[in-house]
Coordinates of N, CA, C and O in Angstrom, one line a residue:
X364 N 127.6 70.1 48.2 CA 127.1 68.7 48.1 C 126.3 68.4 49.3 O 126.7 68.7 50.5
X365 N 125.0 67.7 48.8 CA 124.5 67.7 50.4 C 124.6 66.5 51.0 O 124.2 65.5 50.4
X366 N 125.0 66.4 51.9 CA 125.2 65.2 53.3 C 124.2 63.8 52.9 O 123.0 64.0 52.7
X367 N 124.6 62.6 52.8 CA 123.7 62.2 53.3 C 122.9 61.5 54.2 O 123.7 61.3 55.1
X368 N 121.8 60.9 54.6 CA 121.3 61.4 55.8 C 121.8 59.8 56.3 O 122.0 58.7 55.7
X369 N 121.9 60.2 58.0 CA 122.5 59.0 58.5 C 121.6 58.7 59.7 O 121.3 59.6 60.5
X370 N 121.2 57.4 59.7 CA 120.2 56.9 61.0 C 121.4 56.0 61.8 O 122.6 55.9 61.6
X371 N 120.7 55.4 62.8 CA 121.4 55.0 64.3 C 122.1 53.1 63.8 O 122.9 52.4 64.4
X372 N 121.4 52.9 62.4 CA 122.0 51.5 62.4 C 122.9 51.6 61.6 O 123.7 50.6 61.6
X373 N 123.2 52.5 61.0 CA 124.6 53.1 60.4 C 125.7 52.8 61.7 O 126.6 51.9 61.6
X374 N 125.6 53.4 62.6 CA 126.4 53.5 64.1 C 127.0 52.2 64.4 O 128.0 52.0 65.2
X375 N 126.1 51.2 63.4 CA 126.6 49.8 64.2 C 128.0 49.0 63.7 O 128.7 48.0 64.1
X376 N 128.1 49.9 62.5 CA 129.0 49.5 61.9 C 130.6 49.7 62.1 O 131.2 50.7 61.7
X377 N 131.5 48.3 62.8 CA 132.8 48.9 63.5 C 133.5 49.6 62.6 O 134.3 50.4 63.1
X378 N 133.5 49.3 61.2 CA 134.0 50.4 60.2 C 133.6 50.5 58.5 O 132.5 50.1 58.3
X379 N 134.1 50.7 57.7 CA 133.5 51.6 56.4 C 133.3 50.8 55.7 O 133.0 51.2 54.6
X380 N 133.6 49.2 56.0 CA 133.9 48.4 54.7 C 132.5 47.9 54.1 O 132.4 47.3 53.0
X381 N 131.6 48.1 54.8 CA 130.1 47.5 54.2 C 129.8 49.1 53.3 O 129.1 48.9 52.3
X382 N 130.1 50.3 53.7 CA 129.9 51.2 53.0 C 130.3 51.5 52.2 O 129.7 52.2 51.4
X383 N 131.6 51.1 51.8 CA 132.5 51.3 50.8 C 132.2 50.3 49.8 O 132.5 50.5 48.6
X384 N 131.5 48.9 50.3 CA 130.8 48.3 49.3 C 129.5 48.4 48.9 O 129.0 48.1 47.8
X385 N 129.0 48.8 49.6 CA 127.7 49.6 48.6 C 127.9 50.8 47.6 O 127.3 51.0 46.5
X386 N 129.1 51.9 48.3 CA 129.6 52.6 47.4 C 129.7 51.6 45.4 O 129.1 51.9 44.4
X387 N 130.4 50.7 45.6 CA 131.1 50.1 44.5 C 129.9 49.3 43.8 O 130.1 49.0 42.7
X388 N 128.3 48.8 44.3 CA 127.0 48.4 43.6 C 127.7 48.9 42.1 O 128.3 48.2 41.3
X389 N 127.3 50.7 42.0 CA 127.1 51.0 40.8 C 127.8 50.5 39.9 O 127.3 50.1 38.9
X390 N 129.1 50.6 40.3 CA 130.4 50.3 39.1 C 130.8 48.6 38.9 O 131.7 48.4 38.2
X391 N 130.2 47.7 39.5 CA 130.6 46.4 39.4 C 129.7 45.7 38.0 O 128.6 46.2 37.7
X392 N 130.1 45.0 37.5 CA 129.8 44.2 37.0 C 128.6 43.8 36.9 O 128.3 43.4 38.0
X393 N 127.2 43.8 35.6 CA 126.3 43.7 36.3 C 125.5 42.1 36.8 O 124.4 42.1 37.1
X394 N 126.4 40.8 36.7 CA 126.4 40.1 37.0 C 126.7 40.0 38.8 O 126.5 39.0 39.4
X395 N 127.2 40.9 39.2 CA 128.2 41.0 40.7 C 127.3 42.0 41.1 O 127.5 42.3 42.3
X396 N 126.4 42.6 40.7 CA 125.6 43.7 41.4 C 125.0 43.0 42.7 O 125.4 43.2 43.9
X397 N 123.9 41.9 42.2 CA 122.8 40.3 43.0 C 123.8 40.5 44.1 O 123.6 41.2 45.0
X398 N 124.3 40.1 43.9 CA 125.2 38.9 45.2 C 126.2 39.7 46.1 O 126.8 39.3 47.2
X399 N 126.5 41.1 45.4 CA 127.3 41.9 46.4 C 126.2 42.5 47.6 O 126.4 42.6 48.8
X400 N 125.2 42.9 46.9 CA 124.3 43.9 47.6 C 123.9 42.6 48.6 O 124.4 42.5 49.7
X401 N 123.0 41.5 48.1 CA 123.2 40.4 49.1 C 124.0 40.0 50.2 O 123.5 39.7 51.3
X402 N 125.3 40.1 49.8 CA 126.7 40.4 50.6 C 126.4 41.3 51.8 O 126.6 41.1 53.0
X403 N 125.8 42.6 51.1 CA 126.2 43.5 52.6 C 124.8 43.4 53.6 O 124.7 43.5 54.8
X404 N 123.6 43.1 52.5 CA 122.8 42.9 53.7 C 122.8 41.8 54.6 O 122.5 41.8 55.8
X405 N 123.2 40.9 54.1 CA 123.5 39.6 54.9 C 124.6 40.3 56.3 O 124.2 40.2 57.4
X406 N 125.8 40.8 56.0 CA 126.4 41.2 56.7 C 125.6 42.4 57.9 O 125.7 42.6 59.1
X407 N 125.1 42.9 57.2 CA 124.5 43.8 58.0 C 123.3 43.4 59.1 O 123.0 44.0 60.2
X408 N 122.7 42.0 58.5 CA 121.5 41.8 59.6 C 122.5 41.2 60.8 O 122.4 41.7 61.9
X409 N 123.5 40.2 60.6 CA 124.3 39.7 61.3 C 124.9 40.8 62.3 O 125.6 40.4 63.3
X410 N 124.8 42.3 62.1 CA 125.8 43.0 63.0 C 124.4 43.6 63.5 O 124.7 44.3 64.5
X411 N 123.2 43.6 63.3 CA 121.7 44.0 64.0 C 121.7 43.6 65.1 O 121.7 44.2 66.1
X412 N 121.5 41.8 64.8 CA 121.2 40.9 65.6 C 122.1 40.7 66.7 O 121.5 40.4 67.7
X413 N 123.9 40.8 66.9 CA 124.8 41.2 67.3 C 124.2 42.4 68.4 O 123.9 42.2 69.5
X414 N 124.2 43.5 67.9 CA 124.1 44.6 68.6 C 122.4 44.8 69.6 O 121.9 45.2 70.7
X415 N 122.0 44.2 68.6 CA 120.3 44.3 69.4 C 120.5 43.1 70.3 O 119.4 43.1 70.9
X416 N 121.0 42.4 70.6 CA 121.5 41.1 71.5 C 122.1 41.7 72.8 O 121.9 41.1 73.8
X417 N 123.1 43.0 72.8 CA 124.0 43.0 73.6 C 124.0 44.4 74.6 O 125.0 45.0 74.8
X418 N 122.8 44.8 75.1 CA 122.5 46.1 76.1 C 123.6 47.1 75.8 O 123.4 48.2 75.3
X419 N 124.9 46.6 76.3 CA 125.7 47.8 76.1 C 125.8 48.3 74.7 O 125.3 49.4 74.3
X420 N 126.4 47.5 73.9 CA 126.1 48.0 72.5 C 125.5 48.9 72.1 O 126.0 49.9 71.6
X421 N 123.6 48.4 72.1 CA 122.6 49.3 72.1 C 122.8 50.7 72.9 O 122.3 51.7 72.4
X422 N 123.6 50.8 74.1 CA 123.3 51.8 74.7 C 124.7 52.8 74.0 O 124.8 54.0 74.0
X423 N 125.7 52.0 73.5 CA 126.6 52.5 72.8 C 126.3 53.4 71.6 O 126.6 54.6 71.4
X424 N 125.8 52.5 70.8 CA 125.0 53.0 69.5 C 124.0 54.2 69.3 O 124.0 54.9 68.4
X425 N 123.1 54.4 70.6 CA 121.9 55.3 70.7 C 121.0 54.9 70.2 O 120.0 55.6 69.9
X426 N 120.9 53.3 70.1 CA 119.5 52.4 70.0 C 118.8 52.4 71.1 O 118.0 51.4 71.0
X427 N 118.8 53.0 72.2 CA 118.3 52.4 73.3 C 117.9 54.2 74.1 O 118.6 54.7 75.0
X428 N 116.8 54.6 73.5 CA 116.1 56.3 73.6 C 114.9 55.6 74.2 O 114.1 54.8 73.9
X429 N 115.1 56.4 75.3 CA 113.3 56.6 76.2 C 111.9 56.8 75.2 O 111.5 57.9 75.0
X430 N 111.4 55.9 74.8 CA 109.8 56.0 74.3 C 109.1 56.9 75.1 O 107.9 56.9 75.0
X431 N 109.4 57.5 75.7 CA 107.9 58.9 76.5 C 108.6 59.9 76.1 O 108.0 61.0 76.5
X432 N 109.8 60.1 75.3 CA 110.6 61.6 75.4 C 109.5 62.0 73.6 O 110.1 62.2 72.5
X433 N 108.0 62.1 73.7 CA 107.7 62.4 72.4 C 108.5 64.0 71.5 O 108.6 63.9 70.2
X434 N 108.9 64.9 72.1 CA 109.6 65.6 71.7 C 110.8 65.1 70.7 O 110.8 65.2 69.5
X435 N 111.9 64.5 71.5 CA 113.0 64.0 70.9 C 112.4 63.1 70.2 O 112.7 63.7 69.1
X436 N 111.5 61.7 69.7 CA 110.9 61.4 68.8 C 110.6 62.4 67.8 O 111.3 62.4 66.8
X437 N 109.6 63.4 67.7 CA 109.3 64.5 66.5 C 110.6 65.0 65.6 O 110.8 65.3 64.4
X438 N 111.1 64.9 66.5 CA 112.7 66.2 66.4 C 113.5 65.0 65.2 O 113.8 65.0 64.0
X439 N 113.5 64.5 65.9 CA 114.5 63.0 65.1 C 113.1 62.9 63.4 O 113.5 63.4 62.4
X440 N 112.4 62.4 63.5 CA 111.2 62.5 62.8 C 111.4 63.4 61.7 O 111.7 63.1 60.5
X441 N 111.4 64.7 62.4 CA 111.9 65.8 61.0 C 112.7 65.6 60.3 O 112.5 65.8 59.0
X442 N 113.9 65.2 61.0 CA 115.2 65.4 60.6 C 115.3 64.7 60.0 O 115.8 65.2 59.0
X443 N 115.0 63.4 59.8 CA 115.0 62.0 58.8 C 114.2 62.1 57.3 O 114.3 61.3 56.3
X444 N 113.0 63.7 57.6 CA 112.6 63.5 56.7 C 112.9 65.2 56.0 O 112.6 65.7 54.9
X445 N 113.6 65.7 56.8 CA 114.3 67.2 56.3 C 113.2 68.6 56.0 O 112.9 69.3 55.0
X446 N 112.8 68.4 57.9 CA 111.8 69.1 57.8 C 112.5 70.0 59.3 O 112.7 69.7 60.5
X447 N 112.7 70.9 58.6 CA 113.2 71.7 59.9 C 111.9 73.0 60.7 O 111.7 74.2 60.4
X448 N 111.3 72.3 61.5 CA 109.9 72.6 62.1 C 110.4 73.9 63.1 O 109.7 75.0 63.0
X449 N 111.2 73.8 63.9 CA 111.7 74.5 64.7 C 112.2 76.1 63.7 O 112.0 77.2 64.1
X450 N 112.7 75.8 62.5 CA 113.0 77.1 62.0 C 111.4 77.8 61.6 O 111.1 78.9 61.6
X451 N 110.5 76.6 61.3 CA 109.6 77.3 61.1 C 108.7 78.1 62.1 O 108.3 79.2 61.8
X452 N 108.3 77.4 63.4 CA 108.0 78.0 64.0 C 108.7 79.4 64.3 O 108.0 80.4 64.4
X453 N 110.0 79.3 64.3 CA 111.1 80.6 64.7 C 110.0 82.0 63.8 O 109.7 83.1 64.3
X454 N 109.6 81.4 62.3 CA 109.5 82.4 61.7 C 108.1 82.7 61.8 O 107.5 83.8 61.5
X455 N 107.7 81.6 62.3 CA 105.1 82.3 62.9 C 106.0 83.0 64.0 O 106.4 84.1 63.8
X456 N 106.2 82.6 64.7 CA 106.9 83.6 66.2 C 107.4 85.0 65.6 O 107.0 85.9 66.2
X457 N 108.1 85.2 64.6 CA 108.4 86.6 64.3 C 107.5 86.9 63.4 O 107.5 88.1 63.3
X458 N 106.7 86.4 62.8 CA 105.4 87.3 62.2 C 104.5 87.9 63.3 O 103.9 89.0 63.4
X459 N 104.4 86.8 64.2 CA 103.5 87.3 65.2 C 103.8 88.8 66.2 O 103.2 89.8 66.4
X460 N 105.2 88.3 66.6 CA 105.4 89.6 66.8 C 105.6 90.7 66.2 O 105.6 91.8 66.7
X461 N 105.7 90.6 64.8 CA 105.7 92.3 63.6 C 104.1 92.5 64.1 O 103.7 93.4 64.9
X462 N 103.1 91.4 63.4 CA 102.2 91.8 63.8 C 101.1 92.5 64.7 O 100.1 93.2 64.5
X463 N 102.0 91.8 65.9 CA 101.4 92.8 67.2 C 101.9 94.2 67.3 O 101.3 95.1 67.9
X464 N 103.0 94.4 66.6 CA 103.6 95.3 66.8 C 103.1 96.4 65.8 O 103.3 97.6 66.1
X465 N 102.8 96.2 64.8 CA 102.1 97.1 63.5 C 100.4 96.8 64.4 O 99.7 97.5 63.6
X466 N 99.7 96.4 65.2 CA 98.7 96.5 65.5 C 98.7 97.4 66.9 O 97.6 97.6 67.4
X467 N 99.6 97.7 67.5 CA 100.3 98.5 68.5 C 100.4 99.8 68.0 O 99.9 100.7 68.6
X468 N 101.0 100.0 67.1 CA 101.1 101.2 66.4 C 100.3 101.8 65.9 O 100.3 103.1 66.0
X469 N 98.8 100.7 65.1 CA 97.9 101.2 64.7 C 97.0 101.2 65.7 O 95.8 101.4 65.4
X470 N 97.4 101.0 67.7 CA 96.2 101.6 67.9 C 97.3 103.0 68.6 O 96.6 103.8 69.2
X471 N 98.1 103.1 68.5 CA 98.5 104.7 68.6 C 98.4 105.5 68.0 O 98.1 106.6 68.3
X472 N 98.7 104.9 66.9 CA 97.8 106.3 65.5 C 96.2 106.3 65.8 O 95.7 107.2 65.1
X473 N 95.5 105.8 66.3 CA 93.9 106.0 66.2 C 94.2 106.6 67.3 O 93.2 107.3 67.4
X474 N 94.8 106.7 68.4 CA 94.6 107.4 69.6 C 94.9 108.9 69.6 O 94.4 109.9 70.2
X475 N 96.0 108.8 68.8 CA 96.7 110.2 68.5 C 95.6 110.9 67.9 O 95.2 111.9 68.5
X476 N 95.0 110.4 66.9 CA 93.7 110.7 66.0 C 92.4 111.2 66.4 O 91.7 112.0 66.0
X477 N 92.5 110.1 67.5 CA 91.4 110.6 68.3 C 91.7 112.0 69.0 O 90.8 112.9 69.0
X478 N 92.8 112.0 69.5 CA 93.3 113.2 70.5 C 93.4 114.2 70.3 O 93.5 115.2 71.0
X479 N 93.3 114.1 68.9 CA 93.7 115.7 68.1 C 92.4 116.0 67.2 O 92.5 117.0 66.5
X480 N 91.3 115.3 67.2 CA 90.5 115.3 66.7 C 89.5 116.1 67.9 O 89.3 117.3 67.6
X481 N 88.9 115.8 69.2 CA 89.1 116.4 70.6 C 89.9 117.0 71.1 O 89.9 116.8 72.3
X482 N 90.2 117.4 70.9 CA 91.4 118.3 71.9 C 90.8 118.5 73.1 O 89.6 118.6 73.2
X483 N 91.6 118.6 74.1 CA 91.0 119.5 75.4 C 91.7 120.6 75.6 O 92.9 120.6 75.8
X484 N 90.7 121.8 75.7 CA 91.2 123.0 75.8 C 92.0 123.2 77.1 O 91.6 122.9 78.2
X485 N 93.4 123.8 76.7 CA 94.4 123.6 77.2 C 94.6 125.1 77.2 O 95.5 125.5 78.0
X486 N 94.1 126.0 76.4 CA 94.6 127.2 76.2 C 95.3 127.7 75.1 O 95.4 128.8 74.6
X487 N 96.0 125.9 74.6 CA 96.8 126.0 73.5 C 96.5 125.7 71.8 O 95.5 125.0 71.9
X488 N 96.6 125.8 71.1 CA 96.3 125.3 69.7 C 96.7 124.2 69.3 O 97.8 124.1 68.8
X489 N 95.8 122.9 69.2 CA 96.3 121.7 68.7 C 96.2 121.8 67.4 O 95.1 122.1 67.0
X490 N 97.1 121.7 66.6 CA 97.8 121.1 65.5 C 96.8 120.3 64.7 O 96.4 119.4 65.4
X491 N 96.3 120.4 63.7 CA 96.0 119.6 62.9 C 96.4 118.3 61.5 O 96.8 118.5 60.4
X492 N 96.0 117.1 62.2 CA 96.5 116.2 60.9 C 96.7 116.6 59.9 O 95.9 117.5 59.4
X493 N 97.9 116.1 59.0 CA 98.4 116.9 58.2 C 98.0 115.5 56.9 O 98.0 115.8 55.7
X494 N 97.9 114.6 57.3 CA 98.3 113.4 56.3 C 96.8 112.5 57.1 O 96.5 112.9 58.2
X495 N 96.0 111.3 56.7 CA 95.1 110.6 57.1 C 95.8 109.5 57.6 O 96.9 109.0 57.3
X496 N 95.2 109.2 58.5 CA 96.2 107.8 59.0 C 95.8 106.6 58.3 O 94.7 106.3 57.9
X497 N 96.7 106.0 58.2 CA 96.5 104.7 57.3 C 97.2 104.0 58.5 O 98.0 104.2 59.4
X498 N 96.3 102.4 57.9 CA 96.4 101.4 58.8 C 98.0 100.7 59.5 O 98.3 100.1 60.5
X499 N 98.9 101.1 58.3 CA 100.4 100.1 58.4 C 101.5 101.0 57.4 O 101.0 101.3 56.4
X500 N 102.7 101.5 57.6 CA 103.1 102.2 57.3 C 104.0 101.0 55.6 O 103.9 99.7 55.6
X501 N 104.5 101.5 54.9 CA 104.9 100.9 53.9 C 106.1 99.9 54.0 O 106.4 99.0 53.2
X502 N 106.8 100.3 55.4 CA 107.9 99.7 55.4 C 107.7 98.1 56.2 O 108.4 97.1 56.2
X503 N 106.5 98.4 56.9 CA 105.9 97.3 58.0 C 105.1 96.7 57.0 O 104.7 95.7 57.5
X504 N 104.7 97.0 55.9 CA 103.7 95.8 54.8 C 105.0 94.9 54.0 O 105.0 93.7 53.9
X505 N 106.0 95.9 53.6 CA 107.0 95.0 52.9 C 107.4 93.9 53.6 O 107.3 92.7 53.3
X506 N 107.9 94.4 55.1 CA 108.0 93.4 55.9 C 107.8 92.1 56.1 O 108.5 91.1 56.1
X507 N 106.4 92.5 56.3 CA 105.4 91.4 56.7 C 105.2 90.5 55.1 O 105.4 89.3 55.0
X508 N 105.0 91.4 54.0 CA 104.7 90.4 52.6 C 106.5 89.6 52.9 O 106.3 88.4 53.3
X509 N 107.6 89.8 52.8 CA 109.0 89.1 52.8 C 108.7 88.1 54.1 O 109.0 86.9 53.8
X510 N 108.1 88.3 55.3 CA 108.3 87.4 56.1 C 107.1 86.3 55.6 O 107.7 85.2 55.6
X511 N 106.3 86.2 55.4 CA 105.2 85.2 54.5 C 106.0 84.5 53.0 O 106.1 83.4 52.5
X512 N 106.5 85.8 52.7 CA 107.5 84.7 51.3 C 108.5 83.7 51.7 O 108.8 82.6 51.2
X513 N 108.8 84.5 52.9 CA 110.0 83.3 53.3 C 110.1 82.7 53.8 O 111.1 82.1 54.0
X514 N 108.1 82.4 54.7 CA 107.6 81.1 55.3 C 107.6 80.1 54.3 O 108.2 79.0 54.4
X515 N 106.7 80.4 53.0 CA 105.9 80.3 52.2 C 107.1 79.0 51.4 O 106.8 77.8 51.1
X516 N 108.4 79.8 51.2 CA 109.3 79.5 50.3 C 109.8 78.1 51.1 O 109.8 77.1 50.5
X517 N 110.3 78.1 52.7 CA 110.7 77.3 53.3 C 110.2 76.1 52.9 O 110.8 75.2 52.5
X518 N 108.4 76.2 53.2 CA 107.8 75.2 53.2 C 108.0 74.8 51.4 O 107.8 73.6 51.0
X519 N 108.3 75.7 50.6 CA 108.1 74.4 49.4 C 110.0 74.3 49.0 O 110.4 74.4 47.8
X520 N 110.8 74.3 49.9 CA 112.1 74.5 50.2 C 113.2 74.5 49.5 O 114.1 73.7 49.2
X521 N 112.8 76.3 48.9 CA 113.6 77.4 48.4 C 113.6 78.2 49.4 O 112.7 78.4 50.2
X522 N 114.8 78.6 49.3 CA 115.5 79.9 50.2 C 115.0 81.2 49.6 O 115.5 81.5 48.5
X523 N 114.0 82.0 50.1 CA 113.6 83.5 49.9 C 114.9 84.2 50.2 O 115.7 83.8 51.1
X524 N 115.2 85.2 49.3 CA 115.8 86.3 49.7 C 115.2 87.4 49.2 O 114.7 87.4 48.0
X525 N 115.3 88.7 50.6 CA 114.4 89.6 49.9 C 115.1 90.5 49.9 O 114.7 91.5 49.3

């Protein structure tokens, strides 16, 4: 079951009884729907005005966050809208490095390539390529295609499994 999402004027509330009446909207009477929901917002601007009135409160609550911290602004941002930004970067950061790292490889294999393609007489017999080098080995393409599915997937937010 998933959670659901909670902001900072939730906090203001000294306990559950305005929640527990919005819980009860659905099942009331639909003459008593109007005037209950009325009920709790009325109640509710009353504990705003209360709290936004009284410094400590606010500072109680976590209404009262430094405007220059744009970081923690974004962060909160996501989360309200259930965008988890941070895992995504996690996962460009590890493509990037497979990346460099299968382009690291392929310039070892072209060096090797080169080397044995030249040889320098050494006295000895270099060995000849047995197989053509190819750009990315099969296990480093699967890789890389699973790590794109499971960017790919985040962003339209299904869980890849590969």
């Amino acid at each position: 079951m998933k959670e659901p999402q909670h902001h900072f004027l939730d906090t203001i509330y000294p306990n559950n009884s305005l929640l527990m009446l919005e819980a009860m909207i659905p099942y009331v009477d639909s003459s008593l729907k109007l005037p209950l929901a009325l009920l709790i917002k009325i109640q509710e601007i009353q504990l705003i005005i209360q709290v936004l009135n009284n410094p400590a409160r606010m500072e109680a609550c976590g209404l009262n966050r430094s405007s220059n911290n744009s970081e923690e602004l974004l962060s909160a941002l996501c989360q309200a809208m259930g965008v988890d930004i941070m895992g995504q970067m996690k996962n460009m950061q590890n493509m990037m490095n497979m990346m460099n790292a299968m382009n690291t490889a392929n310039t070892m294999n072209t060096m090797n390539t080169t080397s044995n393609t030249n040889p320098i007489s050494t006295g000895e017999e270099q060995p000849e390529p047995t197989e053509p080098v190819t750009d990315f080995s099969p296990n480093a393409r699967n890789d890389m295609i699973d790590a794109i599915r499971q960017i790919l997937s985040e962003q339209e937010g299904d869980l890849y499994e590969s």
